[in-house]
């Protein structure tokens, strides 16, 4: 189906929920009529963080009406979203991330609470261990 460039945003807005359409309407008219701008705006607004993908991956359960292939595909997407968001590109980086996750699970909430925002970005086990050691030395 071909949609002329000047009609793409109008067509898109007609398919969106009202609160999302309002998000676009708040933009300057020139930007609000530019499909590429609107697309980038929506992607930026609704992009999930690596931590959110990690949570979805760890907590996801198969729905009774879902197939096992569907469940596999959903898990794979969540895992890839997490790994891509953290720029995990090698097996060594993946091993490091897995070690960091295991170390995090074994730390006290006294440690986790003050560093909550920082901990989600740590992917190197040595960096995590140093942070814990420094915290315990204080």
JSON list of C-alpha atoms in Angstrom, two decimals:
[
{"chain": "A", "resi": 1, "resn": "UNK", "atom": "CA", "xyz": [0.00, 0.00, 0.00]},
{"chain": "A", "resi": 2, "resn": "UNK", "atom": "CA", "xyz": [1.52, 3.28, -1.09]},
{"chain": "A", "resi": 3, "resn": "UNK", "atom": "CA", "xyz": [0.90, 6.43, 0.95]},
{"chain": "A", "resi": 4, "resn": "UNK", "atom": "CA", "xyz": [2.10, 9.75, -0.44]},
{"chain": "A", "resi": 5, "resn": "UNK", "atom": "CA", "xyz": [4.79, 11.40, 1.70]},
{"chain": "A", "resi": 6, "resn": "UNK", "atom": "CA", "xyz": [2.60, 14.40, 2.54]},
{"chain": "A", "resi": 7, "resn": "UNK", "atom": "CA", "xyz": [-0.13, 12.07, 3.89]},
{"chain": "A", "resi": 8, "resn": "UNK", "atom": "CA", "xyz": [2.04, 9.69, 5.93]},
{"chain": "A", "resi": 9, "resn": "UNK", "atom": "CA", "xyz": [1.83, 11.58, 9.23]},
{"chain": "A", "resi": 10, "resn": "UNK", "atom": "CA", "xyz": [-1.94, 12.12, 8.93]},
{"chain": "A", "resi": 11, "resn": "UNK", "atom": "CA", "xyz": [-2.40, 8.42, 8.20]},
{"chain": "A", "resi": 12, "resn": "UNK", "atom": "CA", "xyz": [-0.21, 7.48, 11.16]},
{"chain": "A", "resi": 13, "resn": "UNK", "atom": "CA", "xyz": [-2.02, 9.85, 13.55]},
{"chain": "A", "resi": 14, "resn": "UNK", "atom": "CA", "xyz": [-5.38, 8.36, 12.56]},
{"chain": "A", "resi": 15, "resn": "UNK", "atom": "CA", "xyz": [-4.13, 4.98, 13.81]},
{"chain": "A", "resi": 16, "resn": "UNK", "atom": "CA", "xyz": [-2.68, 6.18, 17.12]},
{"chain": "A", "resi": 17, "resn": "UNK", "atom": "CA", "xyz": [-4.41, 6.49, 20.49]},
{"chain": "A", "resi": 18, "resn": "UNK", "atom": "CA", "xyz": [-5.42, 10.11, 21.31]},
{"chain": "A", "resi": 19, "resn": "UNK", "atom": "CA", "xyz": [-2.74, 10.64, 23.97]},
{"chain": "A", "resi": 20, "resn": "UNK", "atom": "CA", "xyz": [0.01, 9.66, 21.51]},
{"chain": "A", "resi": 21, "resn": "UNK", "atom": "CA", "xyz": [-1.49, 11.89, 18.80]},
{"chain": "A", "resi": 22, "resn": "UNK", "atom": "CA", "xyz": [-1.38, 14.76, 21.33]},
{"chain": "A", "resi": 23, "resn": "UNK", "atom": "CA", "xyz": [2.34, 14.15, 21.78]},
{"chain": "A", "resi": 24, "resn": "UNK", "atom": "CA", "xyz": [2.82, 14.79, 18.06]},
{"chain": "A", "resi": 25, "resn": "UNK", "atom": "CA", "xyz": [0.42, 17.77, 18.05]},
{"chain": "A", "resi": 26, "resn": "UNK", "atom": "CA", "xyz": [2.58, 19.57, 20.64]},
{"chain": "A", "resi": 27, "resn": "UNK", "atom": "CA", "xyz": [5.49, 19.70, 18.19]},
{"chain": "A", "resi": 28, "resn": "UNK", "atom": "CA", "xyz": [6.03, 22.65, 15.83]},
{"chain": "A", "resi": 29, "resn": "UNK", "atom": "CA", "xyz": [3.85, 22.27, 12.72]},
{"chain": "A", "resi": 30, "resn": "UNK", "atom": "CA", "xyz": [6.79, 21.76, 10.38]},
{"chain": "A", "resi": 31, "resn": "UNK", "atom": "CA", "xyz": [8.15, 18.93, 12.54]},
{"chain": "A", "resi": 32, "resn": "UNK", "atom": "CA", "xyz": [4.71, 17.44, 13.20]},
{"chain": "A", "resi": 33, "resn": "UNK", "atom": "CA", "xyz": [4.19, 17.02, 9.45]},
{"chain": "A", "resi": 34, "resn": "UNK", "atom": "CA", "xyz": [7.59, 15.43, 8.86]},
{"chain": "A", "resi": 35, "resn": "UNK", "atom": "CA", "xyz": [7.19, 11.64, 8.96]},
{"chain": "A", "resi": 36, "resn": "UNK", "atom": "CA", "xyz": [10.86, 10.91, 9.71]},
{"chain": "A", "resi": 37, "resn": "UNK", "atom": "CA", "xyz": [10.82, 13.40, 12.59]},
{"chain": "A", "resi": 38, "resn": "UNK", "atom": "CA", "xyz": [7.60, 11.91, 14.01]},
{"chain": "A", "resi": 39, "resn": "UNK", "atom": "CA", "xyz": [8.98, 8.39, 13.65]},
{"chain": "A", "resi": 40, "resn": "UNK", "atom": "CA", "xyz": [12.17, 9.34, 15.52]},
{"chain": "A", "resi": 41, "resn": "UNK", "atom": "CA", "xyz": [10.12, 11.11, 18.21]},
{"chain": "A", "resi": 42, "resn": "UNK", "atom": "CA", "xyz": [7.94, 8.05, 18.81]},
{"chain": "A", "resi": 43, "resn": "UNK", "atom": "CA", "xyz": [10.89, 5.65, 18.84]},
{"chain": "A", "resi": 44, "resn": "UNK", "atom": "CA", "xyz": [12.72, 7.84, 21.35]},
{"chain": "A", "resi": 45, "resn": "UNK", "atom": "CA", "xyz": [9.61, 8.19, 23.52]},
{"chain": "A", "resi": 46, "resn": "UNK", "atom": "CA", "xyz": [8.81, 4.50, 23.68]},
{"chain": "A", "resi": 47, "resn": "UNK", "atom": "CA", "xyz": [12.23, 2.89, 23.48]},
{"chain": "A", "resi": 48, "resn": "UNK", "atom": "CA", "xyz": [12.71, 0.43, 26.31]},
{"chain": "A", "resi": 49, "resn": "UNK", "atom": "CA", "xyz": [15.88, 0.62, 28.36]},
{"chain": "A", "resi": 50, "resn": "UNK", "atom": "CA", "xyz": [18.31, -2.28, 28.64]},
{"chain": "A", "resi": 51, "resn": "UNK", "atom": "CA", "xyz": [17.22, -2.70, 32.26]},
{"chain": "A", "resi": 52, "resn": "UNK", "atom": "CA", "xyz": [13.54, -2.93, 31.27]},
{"chain": "A", "resi": 53, "resn": "UNK", "atom": "CA", "xyz": [14.40, -5.57, 28.66]},
{"chain": "A", "resi": 54, "resn": "UNK", "atom": "CA", "xyz": [16.36, -7.45, 31.32]},
{"chain": "A", "resi": 55, "resn": "UNK", "atom": "CA", "xyz": [13.38, -7.36, 33.67]},
{"chain": "A", "resi": 56, "resn": "UNK", "atom": "CA", "xyz": [11.03, -8.52, 30.93]},
{"chain": "A", "resi": 57, "resn": "UNK", "atom": "CA", "xyz": [13.42, -11.36, 30.05]},
{"chain": "A", "resi": 58, "resn": "UNK", "atom": "CA", "xyz": [13.76, -12.52, 33.66]},
{"chain": "A", "resi": 59, "resn": "UNK", "atom": "CA", "xyz": [10.06, -12.24, 34.55]},
{"chain": "A", "resi": 60, "resn": "UNK", "atom": "CA", "xyz": [8.39, -13.31, 31.31]},
{"chain": "A", "resi": 61, "resn": "UNK", "atom": "CA", "xyz": [6.11, -16.34, 31.48]},
{"chain": "A", "resi": 62, "resn": "UNK", "atom": "CA", "xyz": [4.48, -18.32, 28.72]},
{"chain": "A", "resi": 63, "resn": "UNK", "atom": "CA", "xyz": [0.82, -17.46, 28.25]},
{"chain": "A", "resi": 64, "resn": "UNK", "atom": "CA", "xyz": [-1.47, -20.49, 28.07]},
{"chain": "A", "resi": 65, "resn": "UNK", "atom": "CA", "xyz": [-2.71, -19.50, 24.60]},
{"chain": "A", "resi": 66, "resn": "UNK", "atom": "CA", "xyz": [0.83, -18.88, 23.34]},
{"chain": "A", "resi": 67, "resn": "UNK", "atom": "CA", "xyz": [2.89, -21.45, 21.47]},
{"chain": "A", "resi": 68, "resn": "UNK", "atom": "CA", "xyz": [6.35, -22.46, 22.63]},
{"chain": "A", "resi": 69, "resn": "UNK", "atom": "CA", "xyz": [7.76, -20.89, 19.45]},
{"chain": "A", "resi": 70, "resn": "UNK", "atom": "CA", "xyz": [5.99, -17.65, 20.31]},
{"chain": "A", "resi": 71, "resn": "UNK", "atom": "CA", "xyz": [7.36, -17.79, 23.85]},
{"chain": "A", "resi": 72, "resn": "UNK", "atom": "CA", "xyz": [10.87, -18.45, 22.52]},
{"chain": "A", "resi": 73, "resn": "UNK", "atom": "CA", "xyz": [10.57, -15.51, 20.11]},
{"chain": "A", "resi": 74, "resn": "UNK", "atom": "CA", "xyz": [9.42, -13.16, 22.90]},
{"chain": "A", "resi": 75, "resn": "UNK", "atom": "CA", "xyz": [12.27, -14.23, 25.20]},
{"chain": "A", "resi": 76, "resn": "UNK", "atom": "CA", "xyz": [14.78, -13.87, 22.36]},
{"chain": "A", "resi": 77, "resn": "UNK", "atom": "CA", "xyz": [13.57, -10.31, 21.64]},
{"chain": "A", "resi": 78, "resn": "UNK", "atom": "CA", "xyz": [13.83, -9.32, 25.31]},
{"chain": "A", "resi": 79, "resn": "UNK", "atom": "CA", "xyz": [17.32, -10.80, 25.60]},
{"chain": "A", "resi": 80, "resn": "UNK", "atom": "CA", "xyz": [18.52, -9.12, 22.39]},
{"chain": "A", "resi": 81, "resn": "UNK", "atom": "CA", "xyz": [17.03, -5.80, 23.52]},
{"chain": "A", "resi": 82, "resn": "UNK", "atom": "CA", "xyz": [18.93, -6.06, 26.80]},
{"chain": "A", "resi": 83, "resn": "UNK", "atom": "CA", "xyz": [22.22, -7.10, 25.18]},
{"chain": "A", "resi": 84, "resn": "UNK", "atom": "CA", "xyz": [21.99, -4.46, 22.44]},
{"chain": "A", "resi": 85, "resn": "UNK", "atom": "CA", "xyz": [21.12, -1.77, 24.98]},
{"chain": "A", "resi": 86, "resn": "UNK", "atom": "CA", "xyz": [24.23, -2.63, 27.01]},
{"chain": "A", "resi": 87, "resn": "UNK", "atom": "CA", "xyz": [26.42, -3.00, 23.88]},
{"chain": "A", "resi": 88, "resn": "UNK", "atom": "CA", "xyz": [27.18, -6.65, 24.65]},
{"chain": "A", "resi": 89, "resn": "UNK", "atom": "CA", "xyz": [28.80, -7.92, 21.45]},
{"chain": "A", "resi": 90, "resn": "UNK", "atom": "CA", "xyz": [31.16, -10.71, 22.47]},
{"chain": "A", "resi": 91, "resn": "UNK", "atom": "CA", "xyz": [30.94, -13.93, 24.43]},
{"chain": "A", "resi": 92, "resn": "UNK", "atom": "CA", "xyz": [33.39, -12.49, 26.98]},
{"chain": "A", "resi": 93, "resn": "UNK", "atom": "CA", "xyz": [31.11, -9.50, 27.56]},
{"chain": "A", "resi": 94, "resn": "UNK", "atom": "CA", "xyz": [28.14, -11.85, 27.95]},
{"chain": "A", "resi": 95, "resn": "UNK", "atom": "CA", "xyz": [30.01, -13.92, 30.54]},
{"chain": "A", "resi": 96, "resn": "UNK", "atom": "CA", "xyz": [30.89, -10.73, 32.40]},
{"chain": "A", "resi": 97, "resn": "UNK", "atom": "CA", "xyz": [27.25, -9.61, 32.40]},
{"chain": "A", "resi": 98, "resn": "UNK", "atom": "CA", "xyz": [26.14, -13.00, 33.73]},
{"chain": "A", "resi": 99, "resn": "UNK", "atom": "CA", "xyz": [28.73, -12.79, 36.52]},
{"chain": "A", "resi": 100, "resn": "UNK", "atom": "CA", "xyz": [27.63, -9.25, 37.39]},
{"chain": "A", "resi": 101, "resn": "UNK", "atom": "CA", "xyz": [24.01, -10.42, 37.63]},
{"chain": "A", "resi": 102, "resn": "UNK", "atom": "CA", "xyz": [24.98, -13.25, 39.98]},
{"chain": "A", "resi": 103, "resn": "UNK", "atom": "CA", "xyz": [27.07, -10.91, 42.14]},
{"chain": "A", "resi": 104, "resn": "UNK", "atom": "CA", "xyz": [24.20, -8.37, 42.28]},
{"chain": "A", "resi": 105, "resn": "UNK", "atom": "CA", "xyz": [21.80, -11.06, 43.49]},
{"chain": "A", "resi": 106, "resn": "UNK", "atom": "CA", "xyz": [24.06, -11.75, 46.44]},
{"chain": "A", "resi": 107, "resn": "UNK", "atom": "CA", "xyz": [24.60, -8.17, 47.61]},
{"chain": "A", "resi": 108, "resn": "UNK", "atom": "CA", "xyz": [22.65, -6.62, 50.44]},
{"chain": "A", "resi": 109, "resn": "UNK", "atom": "CA", "xyz": [19.92, -4.05, 49.93]},
{"chain": "A", "resi": 110, "resn": "UNK", "atom": "CA", "xyz": [22.10, -1.66, 51.96]},
{"chain": "A", "resi": 111, "resn": "UNK", "atom": "CA", "xyz": [24.46, -1.70, 48.99]},
{"chain": "A", "resi": 112, "resn": "UNK", "atom": "CA", "xyz": [21.85, -1.82, 46.21]},
{"chain": "A", "resi": 113, "resn": "UNK", "atom": "CA", "xyz": [19.62, 1.07, 47.27]},
{"chain": "A", "resi": 114, "resn": "UNK", "atom": "CA", "xyz": [22.11, 3.97, 47.12]},
{"chain": "A", "resi": 115, "resn": "UNK", "atom": "CA", "xyz": [23.61, 2.74, 43.84]},
{"chain": "A", "resi": 116, "resn": "UNK", "atom": "CA", "xyz": [20.42, 1.55, 42.11]},
{"chain": "A", "resi": 117, "resn": "UNK", "atom": "CA", "xyz": [20.72, 3.79, 39.03]},
{"chain": "A", "resi": 118, "resn": "UNK", "atom": "CA", "xyz": [24.43, 3.12, 38.66]},
{"chain": "A", "resi": 119, "resn": "UNK", "atom": "CA", "xyz": [24.21, -0.67, 39.04]},
{"chain": "A", "resi": 120, "resn": "UNK", "atom": "CA", "xyz": [22.08, -1.14, 35.93]},
{"chain": "A", "resi": 121, "resn": "UNK", "atom": "CA", "xyz": [24.92, 0.11, 33.72]},
{"chain": "A", "resi": 122, "resn": "UNK", "atom": "CA", "xyz": [27.72, -2.03, 35.18]},
{"chain": "A", "resi": 123, "resn": "UNK", "atom": "CA", "xyz": [28.65, -4.93, 32.90]},
{"chain": "A", "resi": 124, "resn": "UNK", "atom": "CA", "xyz": [32.18, -5.71, 34.10]},
{"chain": "A", "resi": 125, "resn": "UNK", "atom": "CA", "xyz": [32.49, -8.03, 37.12]},
{"chain": "A", "resi": 126, "resn": "UNK", "atom": "CA", "xyz": [35.71, -6.31, 38.26]},
{"chain": "A", "resi": 127, "resn": "UNK", "atom": "CA", "xyz": [33.93, -2.95, 38.28]},
{"chain": "A", "resi": 128, "resn": "UNK", "atom": "CA", "xyz": [31.07, -4.42, 40.33]},
{"chain": "A", "resi": 129, "resn": "UNK", "atom": "CA", "xyz": [33.44, -6.07, 42.82]},
{"chain": "A", "resi": 130, "resn": "UNK", "atom": "CA", "xyz": [35.43, -2.85, 43.23]},
{"chain": "A", "resi": 131, "resn": "UNK", "atom": "CA", "xyz": [32.22, -0.90, 43.91]},
{"chain": "A", "resi": 132, "resn": "UNK", "atom": "CA", "xyz": [31.17, -3.45, 46.56]},
{"chain": "A", "resi": 133, "resn": "UNK", "atom": "CA", "xyz": [34.63, -3.49, 48.16]},
{"chain": "A", "resi": 134, "resn": "UNK", "atom": "CA", "xyz": [34.73, 0.32, 48.27]},
{"chain": "A", "resi": 135, "resn": "UNK", "atom": "CA", "xyz": [31.26, 0.39, 49.83]},
{"chain": "A", "resi": 136, "resn": "UNK", "atom": "CA", "xyz": [32.20, -2.14, 52.49]},
{"chain": "A", "resi": 137, "resn": "UNK", "atom": "CA", "xyz": [35.43, -0.29, 53.32]},
{"chain": "A", "resi": 138, "resn": "UNK", "atom": "CA", "xyz": [33.51, 2.87, 54.26]}
]
